[in-house]
JSON list of C-alpha atoms and ligand atoms in Angstrom, two decimals:
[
{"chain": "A", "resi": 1, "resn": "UNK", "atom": "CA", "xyz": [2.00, 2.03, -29.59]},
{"chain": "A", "resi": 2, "resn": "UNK", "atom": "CA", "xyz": [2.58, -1.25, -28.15]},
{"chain": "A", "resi": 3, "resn": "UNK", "atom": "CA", "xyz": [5.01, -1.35, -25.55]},
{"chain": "A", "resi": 4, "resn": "UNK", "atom": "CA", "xyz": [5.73, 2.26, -25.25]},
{"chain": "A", "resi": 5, "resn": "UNK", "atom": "CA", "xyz": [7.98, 2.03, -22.19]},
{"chain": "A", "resi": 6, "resn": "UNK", "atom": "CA", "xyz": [10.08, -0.81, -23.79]},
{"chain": "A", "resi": 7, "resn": "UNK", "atom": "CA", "xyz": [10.97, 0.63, -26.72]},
{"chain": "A", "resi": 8, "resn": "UNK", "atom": "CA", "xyz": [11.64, 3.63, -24.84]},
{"chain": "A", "resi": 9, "resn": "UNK", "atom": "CA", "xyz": [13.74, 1.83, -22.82]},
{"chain": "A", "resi": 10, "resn": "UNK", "atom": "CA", "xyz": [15.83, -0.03, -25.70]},
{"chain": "A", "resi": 11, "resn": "UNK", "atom": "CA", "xyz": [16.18, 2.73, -27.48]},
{"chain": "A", "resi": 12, "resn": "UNK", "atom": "CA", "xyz": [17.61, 4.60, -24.59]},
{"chain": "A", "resi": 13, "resn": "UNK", "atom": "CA", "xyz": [19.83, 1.47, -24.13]},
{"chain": "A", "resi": 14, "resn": "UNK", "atom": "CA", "xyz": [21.05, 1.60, -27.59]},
{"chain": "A", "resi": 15, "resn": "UNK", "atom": "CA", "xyz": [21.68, 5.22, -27.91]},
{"chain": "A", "resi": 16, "resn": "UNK", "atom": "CA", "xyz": [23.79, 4.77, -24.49]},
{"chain": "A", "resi": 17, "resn": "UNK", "atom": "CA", "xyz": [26.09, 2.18, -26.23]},
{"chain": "A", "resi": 18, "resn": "UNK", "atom": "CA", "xyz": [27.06, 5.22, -28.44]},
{"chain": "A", "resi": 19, "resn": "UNK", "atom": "CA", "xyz": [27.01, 7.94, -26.46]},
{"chain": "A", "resi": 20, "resn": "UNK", "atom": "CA", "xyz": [29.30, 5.64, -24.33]},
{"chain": "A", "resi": 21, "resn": "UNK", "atom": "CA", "xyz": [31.41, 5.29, -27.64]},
{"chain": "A", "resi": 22, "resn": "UNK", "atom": "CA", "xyz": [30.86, 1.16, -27.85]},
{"chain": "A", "resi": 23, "resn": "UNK", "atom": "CA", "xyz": [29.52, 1.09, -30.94]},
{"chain": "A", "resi": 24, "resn": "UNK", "atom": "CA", "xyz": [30.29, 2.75, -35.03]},
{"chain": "A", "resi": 25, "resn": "UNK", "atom": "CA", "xyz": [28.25, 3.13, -37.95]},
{"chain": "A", "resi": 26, "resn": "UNK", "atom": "CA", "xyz": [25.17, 0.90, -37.05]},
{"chain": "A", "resi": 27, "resn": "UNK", "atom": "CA", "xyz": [27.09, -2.06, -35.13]},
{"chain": "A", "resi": 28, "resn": "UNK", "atom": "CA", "xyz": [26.00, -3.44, -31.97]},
{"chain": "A", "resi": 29, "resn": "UNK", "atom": "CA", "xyz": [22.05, -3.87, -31.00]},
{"chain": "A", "resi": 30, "resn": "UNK", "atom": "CA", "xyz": [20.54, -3.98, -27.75]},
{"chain": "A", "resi": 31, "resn": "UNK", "atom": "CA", "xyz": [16.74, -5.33, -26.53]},
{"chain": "A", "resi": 32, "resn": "UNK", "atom": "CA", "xyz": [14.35, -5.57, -23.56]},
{"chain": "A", "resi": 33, "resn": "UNK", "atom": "CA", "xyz": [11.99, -8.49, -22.60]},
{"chain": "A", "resi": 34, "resn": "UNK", "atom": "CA", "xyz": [8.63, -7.66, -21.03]},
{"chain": "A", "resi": 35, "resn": "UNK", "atom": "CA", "xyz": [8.31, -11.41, -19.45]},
{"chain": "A", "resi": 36, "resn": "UNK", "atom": "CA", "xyz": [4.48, -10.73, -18.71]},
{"chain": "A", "resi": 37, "resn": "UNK", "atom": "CA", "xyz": [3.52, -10.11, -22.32]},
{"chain": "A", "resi": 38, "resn": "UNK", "atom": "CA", "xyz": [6.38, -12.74, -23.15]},
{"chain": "A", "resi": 39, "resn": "UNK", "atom": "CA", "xyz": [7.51, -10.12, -25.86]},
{"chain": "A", "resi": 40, "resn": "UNK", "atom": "CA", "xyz": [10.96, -8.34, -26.63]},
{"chain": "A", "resi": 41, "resn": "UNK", "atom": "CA", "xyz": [11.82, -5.28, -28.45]},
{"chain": "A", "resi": 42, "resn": "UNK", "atom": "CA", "xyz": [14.73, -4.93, -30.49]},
{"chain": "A", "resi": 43, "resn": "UNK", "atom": "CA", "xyz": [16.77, -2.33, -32.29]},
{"chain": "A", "resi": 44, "resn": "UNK", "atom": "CA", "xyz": [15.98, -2.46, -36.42]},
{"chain": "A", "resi": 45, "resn": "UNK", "atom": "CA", "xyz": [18.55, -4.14, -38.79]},
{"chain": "A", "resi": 46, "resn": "UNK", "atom": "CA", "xyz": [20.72, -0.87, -40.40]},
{"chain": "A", "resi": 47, "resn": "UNK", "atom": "CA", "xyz": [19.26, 2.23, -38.76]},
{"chain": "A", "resi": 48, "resn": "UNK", "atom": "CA", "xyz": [21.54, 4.67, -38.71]},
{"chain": "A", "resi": 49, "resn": "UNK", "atom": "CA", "xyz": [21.10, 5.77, -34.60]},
{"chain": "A", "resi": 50, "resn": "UNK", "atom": "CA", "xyz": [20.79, 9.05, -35.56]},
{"chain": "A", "resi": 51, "resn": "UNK", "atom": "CA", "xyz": [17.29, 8.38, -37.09]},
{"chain": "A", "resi": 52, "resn": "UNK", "atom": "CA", "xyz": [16.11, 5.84, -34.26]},
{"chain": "A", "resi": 53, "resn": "UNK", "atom": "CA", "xyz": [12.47, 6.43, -32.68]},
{"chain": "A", "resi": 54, "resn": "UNK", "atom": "CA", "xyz": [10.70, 3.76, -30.35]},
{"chain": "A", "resi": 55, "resn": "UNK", "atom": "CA", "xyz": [8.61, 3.06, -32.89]},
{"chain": "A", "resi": 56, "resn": "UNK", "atom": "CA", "xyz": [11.36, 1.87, -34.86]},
{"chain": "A", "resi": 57, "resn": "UNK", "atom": "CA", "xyz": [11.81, -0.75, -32.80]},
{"chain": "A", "resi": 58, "resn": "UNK", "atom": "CA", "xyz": [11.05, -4.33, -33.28]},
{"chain": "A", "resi": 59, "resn": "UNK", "atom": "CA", "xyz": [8.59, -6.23, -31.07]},
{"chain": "A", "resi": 60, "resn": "UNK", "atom": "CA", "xyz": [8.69, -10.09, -31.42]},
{"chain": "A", "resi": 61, "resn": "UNK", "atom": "CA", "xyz": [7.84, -12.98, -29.34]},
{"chain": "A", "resi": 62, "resn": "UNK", "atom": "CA", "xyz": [10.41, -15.42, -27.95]},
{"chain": "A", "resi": 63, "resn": "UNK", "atom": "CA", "xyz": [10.17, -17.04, -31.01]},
{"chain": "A", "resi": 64, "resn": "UNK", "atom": "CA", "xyz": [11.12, -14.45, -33.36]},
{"chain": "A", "resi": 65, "resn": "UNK", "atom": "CA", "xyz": [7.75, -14.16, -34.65]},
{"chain": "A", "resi": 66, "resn": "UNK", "atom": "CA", "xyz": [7.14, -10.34, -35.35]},
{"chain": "A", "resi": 67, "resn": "UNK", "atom": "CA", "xyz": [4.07, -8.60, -33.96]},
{"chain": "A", "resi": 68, "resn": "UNK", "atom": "CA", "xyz": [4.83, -4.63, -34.19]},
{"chain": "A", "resi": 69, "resn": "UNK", "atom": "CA", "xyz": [6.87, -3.30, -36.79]},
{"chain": "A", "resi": 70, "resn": "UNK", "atom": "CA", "xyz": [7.52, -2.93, -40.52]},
{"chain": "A", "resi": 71, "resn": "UNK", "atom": "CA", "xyz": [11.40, -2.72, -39.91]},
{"chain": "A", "resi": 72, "resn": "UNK", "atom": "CA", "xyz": [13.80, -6.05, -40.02]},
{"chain": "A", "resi": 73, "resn": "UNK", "atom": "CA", "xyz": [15.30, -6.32, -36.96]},
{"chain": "A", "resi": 74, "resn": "UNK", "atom": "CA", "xyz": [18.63, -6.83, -36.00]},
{"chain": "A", "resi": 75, "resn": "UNK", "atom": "CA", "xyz": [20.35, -10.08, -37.08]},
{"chain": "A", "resi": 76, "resn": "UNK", "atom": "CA", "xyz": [21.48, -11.08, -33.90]},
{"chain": "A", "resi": 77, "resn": "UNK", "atom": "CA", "xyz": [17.85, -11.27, -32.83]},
{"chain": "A", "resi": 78, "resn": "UNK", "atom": "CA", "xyz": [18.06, -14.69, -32.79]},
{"chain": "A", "resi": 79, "resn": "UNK", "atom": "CA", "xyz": [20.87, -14.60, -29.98]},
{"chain": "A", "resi": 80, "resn": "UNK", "atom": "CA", "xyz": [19.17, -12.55, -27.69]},
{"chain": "A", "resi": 81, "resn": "UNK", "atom": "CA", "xyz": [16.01, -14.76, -27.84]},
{"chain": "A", "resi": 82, "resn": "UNK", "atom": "CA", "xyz": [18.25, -18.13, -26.80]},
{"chain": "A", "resi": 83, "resn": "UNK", "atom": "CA", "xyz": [19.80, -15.63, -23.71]},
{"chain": "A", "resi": 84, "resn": "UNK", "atom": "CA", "xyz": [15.94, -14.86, -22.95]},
{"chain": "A", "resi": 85, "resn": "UNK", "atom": "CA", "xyz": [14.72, -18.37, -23.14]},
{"chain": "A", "resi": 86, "resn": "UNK", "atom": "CA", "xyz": [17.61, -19.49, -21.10]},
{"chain": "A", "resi": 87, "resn": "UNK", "atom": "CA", "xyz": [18.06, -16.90, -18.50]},
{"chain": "A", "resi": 88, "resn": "UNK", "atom": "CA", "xyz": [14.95, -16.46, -16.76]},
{"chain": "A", "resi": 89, "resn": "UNK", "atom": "CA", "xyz": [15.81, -13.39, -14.56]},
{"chain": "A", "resi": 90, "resn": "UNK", "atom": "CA", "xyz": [17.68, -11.02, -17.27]},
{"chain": "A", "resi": 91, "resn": "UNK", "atom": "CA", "xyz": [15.72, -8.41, -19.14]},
{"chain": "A", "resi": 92, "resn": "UNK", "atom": "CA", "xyz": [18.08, -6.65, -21.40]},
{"chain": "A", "resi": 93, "resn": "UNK", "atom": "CA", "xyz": [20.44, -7.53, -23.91]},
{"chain": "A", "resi": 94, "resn": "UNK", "atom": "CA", "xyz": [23.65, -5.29, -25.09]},
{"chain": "A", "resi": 95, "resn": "UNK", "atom": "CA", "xyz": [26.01, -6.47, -28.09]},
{"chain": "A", "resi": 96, "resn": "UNK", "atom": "CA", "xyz": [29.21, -4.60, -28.87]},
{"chain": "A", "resi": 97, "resn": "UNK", "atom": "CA", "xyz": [31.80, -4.51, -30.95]},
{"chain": "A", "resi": 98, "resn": "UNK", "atom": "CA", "xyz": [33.94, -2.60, -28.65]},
{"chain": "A", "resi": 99, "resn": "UNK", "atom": "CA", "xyz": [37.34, -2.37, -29.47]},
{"chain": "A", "resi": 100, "resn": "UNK", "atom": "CA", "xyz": [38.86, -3.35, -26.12]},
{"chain": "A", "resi": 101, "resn": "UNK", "atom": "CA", "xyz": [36.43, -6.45, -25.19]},
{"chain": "A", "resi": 102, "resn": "UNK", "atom": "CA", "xyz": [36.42, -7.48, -28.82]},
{"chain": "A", "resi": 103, "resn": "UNK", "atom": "CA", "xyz": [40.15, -7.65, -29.20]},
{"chain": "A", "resi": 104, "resn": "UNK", "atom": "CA", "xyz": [39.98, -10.34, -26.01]},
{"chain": "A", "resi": 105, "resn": "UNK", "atom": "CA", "xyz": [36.96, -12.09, -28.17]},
{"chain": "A", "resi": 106, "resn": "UNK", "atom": "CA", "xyz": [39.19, -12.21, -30.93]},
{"chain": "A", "resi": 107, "resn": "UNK", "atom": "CA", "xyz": [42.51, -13.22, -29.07]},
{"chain": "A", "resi": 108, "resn": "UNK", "atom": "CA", "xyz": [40.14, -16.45, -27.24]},
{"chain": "A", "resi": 109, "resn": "UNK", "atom": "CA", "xyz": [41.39, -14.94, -23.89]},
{"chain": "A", "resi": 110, "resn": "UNK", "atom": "CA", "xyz": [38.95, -15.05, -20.89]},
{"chain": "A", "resi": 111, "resn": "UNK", "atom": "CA", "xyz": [39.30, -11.38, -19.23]},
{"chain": "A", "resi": 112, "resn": "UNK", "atom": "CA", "xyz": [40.52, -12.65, -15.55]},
{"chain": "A", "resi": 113, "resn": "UNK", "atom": "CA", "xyz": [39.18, -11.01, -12.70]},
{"chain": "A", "resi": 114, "resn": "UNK", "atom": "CA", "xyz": [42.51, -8.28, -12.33]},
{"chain": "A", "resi": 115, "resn": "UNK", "atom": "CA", "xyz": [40.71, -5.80, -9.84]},
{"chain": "A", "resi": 116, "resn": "UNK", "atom": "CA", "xyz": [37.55, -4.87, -8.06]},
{"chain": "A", "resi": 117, "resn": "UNK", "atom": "CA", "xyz": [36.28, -2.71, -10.73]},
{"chain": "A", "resi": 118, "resn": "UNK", "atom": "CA", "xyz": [35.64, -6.03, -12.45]},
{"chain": "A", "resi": 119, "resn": "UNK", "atom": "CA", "xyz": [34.84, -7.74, -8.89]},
{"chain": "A", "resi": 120, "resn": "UNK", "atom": "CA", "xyz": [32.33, -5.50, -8.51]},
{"chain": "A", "resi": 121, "resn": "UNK", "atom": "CA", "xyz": [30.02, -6.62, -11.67]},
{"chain": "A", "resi": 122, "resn": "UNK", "atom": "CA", "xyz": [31.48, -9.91, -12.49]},
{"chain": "A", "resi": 123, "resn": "UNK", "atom": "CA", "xyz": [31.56, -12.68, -9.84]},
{"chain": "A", "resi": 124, "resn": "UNK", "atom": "CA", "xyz": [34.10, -14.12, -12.01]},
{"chain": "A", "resi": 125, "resn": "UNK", "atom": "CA", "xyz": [36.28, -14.21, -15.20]},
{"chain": "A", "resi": 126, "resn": "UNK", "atom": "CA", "xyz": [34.28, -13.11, -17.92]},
{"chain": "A", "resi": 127, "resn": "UNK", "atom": "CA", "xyz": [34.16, -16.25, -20.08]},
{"chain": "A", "resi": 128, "resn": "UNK", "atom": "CA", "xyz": [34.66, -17.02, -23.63]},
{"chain": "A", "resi": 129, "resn": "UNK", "atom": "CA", "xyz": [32.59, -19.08, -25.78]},
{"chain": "A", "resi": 130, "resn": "UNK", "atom": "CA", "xyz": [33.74, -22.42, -27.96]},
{"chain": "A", "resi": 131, "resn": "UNK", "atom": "CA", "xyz": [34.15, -21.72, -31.70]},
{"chain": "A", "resi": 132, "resn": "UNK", "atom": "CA", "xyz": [31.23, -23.01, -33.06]},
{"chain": "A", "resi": 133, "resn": "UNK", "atom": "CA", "xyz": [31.66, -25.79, -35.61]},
{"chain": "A", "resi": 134, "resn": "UNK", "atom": "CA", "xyz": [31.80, -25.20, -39.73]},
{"chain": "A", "resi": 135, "resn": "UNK", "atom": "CA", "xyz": [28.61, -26.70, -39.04]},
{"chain": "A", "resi": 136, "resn": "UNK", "atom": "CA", "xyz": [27.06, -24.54, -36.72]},
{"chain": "A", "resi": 137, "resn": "UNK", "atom": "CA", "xyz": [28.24, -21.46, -38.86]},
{"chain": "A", "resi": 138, "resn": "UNK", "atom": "CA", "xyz": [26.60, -22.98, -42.35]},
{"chain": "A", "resi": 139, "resn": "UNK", "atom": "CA", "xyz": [23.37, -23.55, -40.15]},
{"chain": "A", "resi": 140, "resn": "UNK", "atom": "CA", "xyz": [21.63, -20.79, -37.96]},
{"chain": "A", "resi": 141, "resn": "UNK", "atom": "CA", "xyz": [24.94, -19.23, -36.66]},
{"chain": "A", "resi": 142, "resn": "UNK", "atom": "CA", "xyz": [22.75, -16.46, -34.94]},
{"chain": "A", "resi": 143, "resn": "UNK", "atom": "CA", "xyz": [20.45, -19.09, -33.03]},
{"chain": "A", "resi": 144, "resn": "UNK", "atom": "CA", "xyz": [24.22, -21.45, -32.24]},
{"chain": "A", "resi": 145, "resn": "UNK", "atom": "CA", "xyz": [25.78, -18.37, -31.26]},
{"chain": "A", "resi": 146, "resn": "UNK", "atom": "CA", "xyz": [22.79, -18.04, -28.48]},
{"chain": "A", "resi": 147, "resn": "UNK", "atom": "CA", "xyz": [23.14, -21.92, -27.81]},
{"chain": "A", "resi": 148, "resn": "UNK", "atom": "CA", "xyz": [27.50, -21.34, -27.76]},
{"chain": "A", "resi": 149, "resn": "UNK", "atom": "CA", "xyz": [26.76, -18.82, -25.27]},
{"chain": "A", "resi": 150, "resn": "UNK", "atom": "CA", "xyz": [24.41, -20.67, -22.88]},
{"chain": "A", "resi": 151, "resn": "UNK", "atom": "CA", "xyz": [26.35, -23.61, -22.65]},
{"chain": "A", "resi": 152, "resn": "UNK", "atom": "CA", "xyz": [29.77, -21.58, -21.68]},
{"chain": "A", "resi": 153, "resn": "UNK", "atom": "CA", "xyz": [27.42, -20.76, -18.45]},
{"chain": "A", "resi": 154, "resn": "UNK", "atom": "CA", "xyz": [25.81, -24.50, -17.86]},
{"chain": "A", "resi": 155, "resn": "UNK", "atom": "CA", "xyz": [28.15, -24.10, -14.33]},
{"chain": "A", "resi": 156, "resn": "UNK", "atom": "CA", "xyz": [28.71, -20.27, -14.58]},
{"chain": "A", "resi": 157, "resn": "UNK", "atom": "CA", "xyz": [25.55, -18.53, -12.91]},
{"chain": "A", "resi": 158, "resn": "UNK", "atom": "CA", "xyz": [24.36, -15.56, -15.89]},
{"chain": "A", "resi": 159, "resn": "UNK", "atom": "CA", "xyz": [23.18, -13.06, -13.33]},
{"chain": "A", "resi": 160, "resn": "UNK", "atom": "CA", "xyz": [26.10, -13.22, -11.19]},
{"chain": "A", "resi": 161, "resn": "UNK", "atom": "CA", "xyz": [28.32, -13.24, -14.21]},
{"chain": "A", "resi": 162, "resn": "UNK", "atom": "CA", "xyz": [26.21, -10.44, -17.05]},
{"chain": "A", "resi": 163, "resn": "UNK", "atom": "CA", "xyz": [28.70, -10.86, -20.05]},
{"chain": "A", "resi": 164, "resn": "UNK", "atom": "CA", "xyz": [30.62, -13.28, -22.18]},
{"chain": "A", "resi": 165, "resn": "UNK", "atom": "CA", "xyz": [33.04, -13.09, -25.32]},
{"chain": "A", "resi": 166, "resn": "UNK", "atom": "CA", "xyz": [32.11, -15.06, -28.49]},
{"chain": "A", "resi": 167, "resn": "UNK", "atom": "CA", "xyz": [35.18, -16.56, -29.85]},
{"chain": "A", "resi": 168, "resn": "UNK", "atom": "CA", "xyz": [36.38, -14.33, -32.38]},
{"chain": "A", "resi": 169, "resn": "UNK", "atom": "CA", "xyz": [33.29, -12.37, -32.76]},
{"chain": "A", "resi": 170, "resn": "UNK", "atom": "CA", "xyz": [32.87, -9.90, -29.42]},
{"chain": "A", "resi": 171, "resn": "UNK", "atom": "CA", "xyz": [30.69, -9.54, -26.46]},
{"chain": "A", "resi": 172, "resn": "UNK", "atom": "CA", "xyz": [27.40, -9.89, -25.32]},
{"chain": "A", "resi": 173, "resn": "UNK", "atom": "CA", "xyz": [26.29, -8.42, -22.24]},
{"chain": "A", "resi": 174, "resn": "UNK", "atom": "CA", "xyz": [22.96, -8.56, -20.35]},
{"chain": "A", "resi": 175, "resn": "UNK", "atom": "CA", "xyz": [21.05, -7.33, -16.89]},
{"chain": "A", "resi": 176, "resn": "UNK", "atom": "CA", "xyz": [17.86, -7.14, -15.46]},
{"chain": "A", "resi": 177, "resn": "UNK", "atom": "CA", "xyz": [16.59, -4.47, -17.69]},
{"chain": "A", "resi": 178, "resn": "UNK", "atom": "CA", "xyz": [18.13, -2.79, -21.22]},
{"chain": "A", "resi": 179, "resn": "UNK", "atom": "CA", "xyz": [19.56, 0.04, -19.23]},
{"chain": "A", "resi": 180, "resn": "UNK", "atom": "CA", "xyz": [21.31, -2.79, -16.91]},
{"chain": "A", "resi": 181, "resn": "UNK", "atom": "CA", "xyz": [22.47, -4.81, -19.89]},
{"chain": "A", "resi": 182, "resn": "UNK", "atom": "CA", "xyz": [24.17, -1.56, -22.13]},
{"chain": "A", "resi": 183, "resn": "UNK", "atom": "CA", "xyz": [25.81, -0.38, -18.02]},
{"chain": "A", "resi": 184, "resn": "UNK", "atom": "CA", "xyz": [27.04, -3.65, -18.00]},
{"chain": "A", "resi": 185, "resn": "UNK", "atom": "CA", "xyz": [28.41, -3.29, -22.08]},
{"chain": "A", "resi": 186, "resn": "UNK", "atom": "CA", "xyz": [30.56, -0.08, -20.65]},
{"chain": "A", "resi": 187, "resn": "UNK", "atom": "CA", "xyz": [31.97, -1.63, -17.66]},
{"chain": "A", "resi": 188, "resn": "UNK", "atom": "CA", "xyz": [32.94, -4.73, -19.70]},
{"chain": "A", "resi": 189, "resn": "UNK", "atom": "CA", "xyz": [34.62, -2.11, -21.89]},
{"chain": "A", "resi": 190, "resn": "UNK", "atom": "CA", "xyz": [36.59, -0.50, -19.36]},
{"chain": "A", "resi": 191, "resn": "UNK", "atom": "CA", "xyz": [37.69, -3.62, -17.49]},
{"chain": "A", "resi": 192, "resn": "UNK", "atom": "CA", "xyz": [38.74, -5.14, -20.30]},
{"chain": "A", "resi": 193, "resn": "UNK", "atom": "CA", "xyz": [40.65, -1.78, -21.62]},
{"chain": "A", "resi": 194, "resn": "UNK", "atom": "CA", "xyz": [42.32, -1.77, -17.87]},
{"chain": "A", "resi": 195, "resn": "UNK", "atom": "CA", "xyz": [42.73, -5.45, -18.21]},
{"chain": "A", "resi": 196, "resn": "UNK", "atom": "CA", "xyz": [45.03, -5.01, -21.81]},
{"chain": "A", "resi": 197, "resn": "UNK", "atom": "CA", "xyz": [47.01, -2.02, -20.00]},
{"chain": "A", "resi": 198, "resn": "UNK", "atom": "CA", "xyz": [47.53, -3.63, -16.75]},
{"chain": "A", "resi": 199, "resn": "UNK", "atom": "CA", "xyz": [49.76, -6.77, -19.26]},
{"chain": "A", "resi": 200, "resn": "UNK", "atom": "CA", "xyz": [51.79, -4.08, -21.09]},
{"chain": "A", "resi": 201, "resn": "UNK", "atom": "CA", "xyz": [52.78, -2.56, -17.39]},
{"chain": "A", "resi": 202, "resn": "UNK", "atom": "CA", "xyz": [53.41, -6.13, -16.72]},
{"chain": "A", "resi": 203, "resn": "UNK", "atom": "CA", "xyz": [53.01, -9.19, -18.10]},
{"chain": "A", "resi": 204, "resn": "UNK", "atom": "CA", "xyz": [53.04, -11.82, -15.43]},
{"chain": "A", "resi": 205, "resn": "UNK", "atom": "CA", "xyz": [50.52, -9.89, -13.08]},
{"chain": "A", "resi": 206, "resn": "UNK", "atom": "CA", "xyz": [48.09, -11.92, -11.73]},
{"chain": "A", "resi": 207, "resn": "UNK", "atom": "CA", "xyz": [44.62, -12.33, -10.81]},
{"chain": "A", "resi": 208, "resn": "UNK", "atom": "CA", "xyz": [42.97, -10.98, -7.66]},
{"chain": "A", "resi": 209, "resn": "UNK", "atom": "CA", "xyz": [42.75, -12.67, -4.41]},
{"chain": "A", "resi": 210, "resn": "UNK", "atom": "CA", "xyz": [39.76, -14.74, -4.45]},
{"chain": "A", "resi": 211, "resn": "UNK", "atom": "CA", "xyz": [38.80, -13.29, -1.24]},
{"chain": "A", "resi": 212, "resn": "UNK", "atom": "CA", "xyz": [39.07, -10.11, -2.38]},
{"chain": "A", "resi": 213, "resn": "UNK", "atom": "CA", "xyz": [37.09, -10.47, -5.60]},
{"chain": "A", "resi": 214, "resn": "UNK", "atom": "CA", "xyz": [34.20, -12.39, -3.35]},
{"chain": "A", "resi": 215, "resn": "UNK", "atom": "CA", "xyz": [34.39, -9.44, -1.26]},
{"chain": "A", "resi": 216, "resn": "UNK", "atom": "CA", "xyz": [33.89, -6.59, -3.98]},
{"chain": "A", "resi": 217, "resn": "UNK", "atom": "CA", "xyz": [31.05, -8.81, -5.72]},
{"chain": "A", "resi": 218, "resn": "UNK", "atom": "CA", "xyz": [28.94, -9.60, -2.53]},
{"chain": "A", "resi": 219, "resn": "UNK", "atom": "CA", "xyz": [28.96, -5.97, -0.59]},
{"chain": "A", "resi": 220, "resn": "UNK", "atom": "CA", "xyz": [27.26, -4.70, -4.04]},
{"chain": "A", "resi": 221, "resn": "UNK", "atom": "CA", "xyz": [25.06, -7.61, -4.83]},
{"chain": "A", "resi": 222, "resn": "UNK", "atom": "CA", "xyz": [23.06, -10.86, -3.32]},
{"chain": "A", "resi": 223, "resn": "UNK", "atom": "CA", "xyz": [21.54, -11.09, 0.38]},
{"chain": "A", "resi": 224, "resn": "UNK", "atom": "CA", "xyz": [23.70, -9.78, 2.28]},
{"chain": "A", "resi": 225, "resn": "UNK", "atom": "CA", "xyz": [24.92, -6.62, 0.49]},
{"chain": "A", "resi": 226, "resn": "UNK", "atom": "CA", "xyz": [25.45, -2.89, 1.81]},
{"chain": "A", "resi": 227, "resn": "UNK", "atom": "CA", "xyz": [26.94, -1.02, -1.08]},
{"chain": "A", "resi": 228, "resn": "UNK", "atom": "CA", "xyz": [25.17, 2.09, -2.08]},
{"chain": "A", "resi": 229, "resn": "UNK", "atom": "CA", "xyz": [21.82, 3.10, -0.42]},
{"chain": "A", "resi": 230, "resn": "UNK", "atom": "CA", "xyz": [19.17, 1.49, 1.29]},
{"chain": "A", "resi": 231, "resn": "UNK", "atom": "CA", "xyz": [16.51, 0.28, -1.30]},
{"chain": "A", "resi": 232, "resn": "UNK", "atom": "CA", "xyz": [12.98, 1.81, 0.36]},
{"chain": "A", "resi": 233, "resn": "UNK", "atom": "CA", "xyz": [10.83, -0.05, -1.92]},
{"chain": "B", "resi": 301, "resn": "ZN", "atom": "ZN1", "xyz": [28.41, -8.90, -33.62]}
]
């Protein structure tokens, strides 16, 4: 089977997003980019998850052209190929319809950086897209959600900052591999569910010290971080 690991991996990164309760029915998709063979795998269009094996899943190029697989794949493929082409260091893909993260999607409301659970992953506010145009939508709305999405991050840097919300649609997350990019999908999740709670306690609170949220983001990742254990590889 081509790409054994890969699909292995996405499928693993798929069945996380509903193990992790992210996901109903057969929303949400996730994938996984092999840059050496230039080739991504992607869960099938309308598999129930139950049913899923690796070889179920969809191997295209960066173009969308498919080169293993009978199955459709998901219809969103297009979007994770434009995050692929234009983010050079991520591997994996995650897209959710989770309820909390969605409902900010759908209210056009940044998530601000509230606390270090979200300083921690996101070296930032997680950002939300422009609407795309009547024309973008009649067109290829998959492929100008992709292009939406990369130019909300032409001065936001993707790997320090794995997720955005699509205007009235929900989120896409991503990381340096599938299992990265669905992690990333649950923590979005939960800081956007502490996010809605923290308003209702009260409305006017306010974002995190921006030394605070630098802090919490650069102990855990970049040059100089010392969170967790010493990497021996
Ligand atoms: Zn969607």
């Amino acid at each position: 089977m081509l790409l054994k690991t890969l699909r292995e991996e996405v499928l693993e990164a798929n069945l996380e997003l509903v193990r992790r309760g992210l996901v109903v029915y057969t929303f949400g998709n996730a994938s996984g980019i092999d840059r050496n063979e230039g080739l991504v795998a992607i869960k099938p269009s309308g598999v129930p998850y139950e049913e899923l094996k690796p070889e179920h899943m969809v191997v295209c190029d960066l173009e969308g052209k498919i080169v293993d697989c009978k199955l459709r794949p998901s219809s969103d493929l297009p979007t994770h190929l434009e995050l692929y082409r234009r983010f050079p260091n991520i591997g994996g893909v995650a897209h959710t319809h989770s309820e909390y993260a969605t409902s900010w999607a759908q209210a056009e409301t940044p998530i601000p950086c509230f606390g270090t659970t979200h300083a921690d992953y996101f070296h930032g506010p997680v950002p939300l897209t422009d609407r795309l145009t009547s024309a973008e939508i009649a067109g290829d709305y998959e492929l100008e959600t992709g292009k939406a999405i990369c130019r909300t991050f032409a001065k936001v840097d993707p790997d320090s900052v794995p997720a955005v919300l699509v205007a009235g649609h929900a989120p896409f997350c991503w990381g340096p591999d599938p299992a990265a990019a669905s992690h990333n999908a649950v923590i979005l999740e939960y800081v956007a569910r502490m996010a809605t709670h923290m308003l209702l306690i009260n409305a006017g609170s306010q974002p995190l010290a921006r030394e605070l949220h630098d802090k919490h983001f650069l102990r855990k990742h970049g040059r100089n971080a010392y969170y967790g254990q010493v990497k021996t590889q």
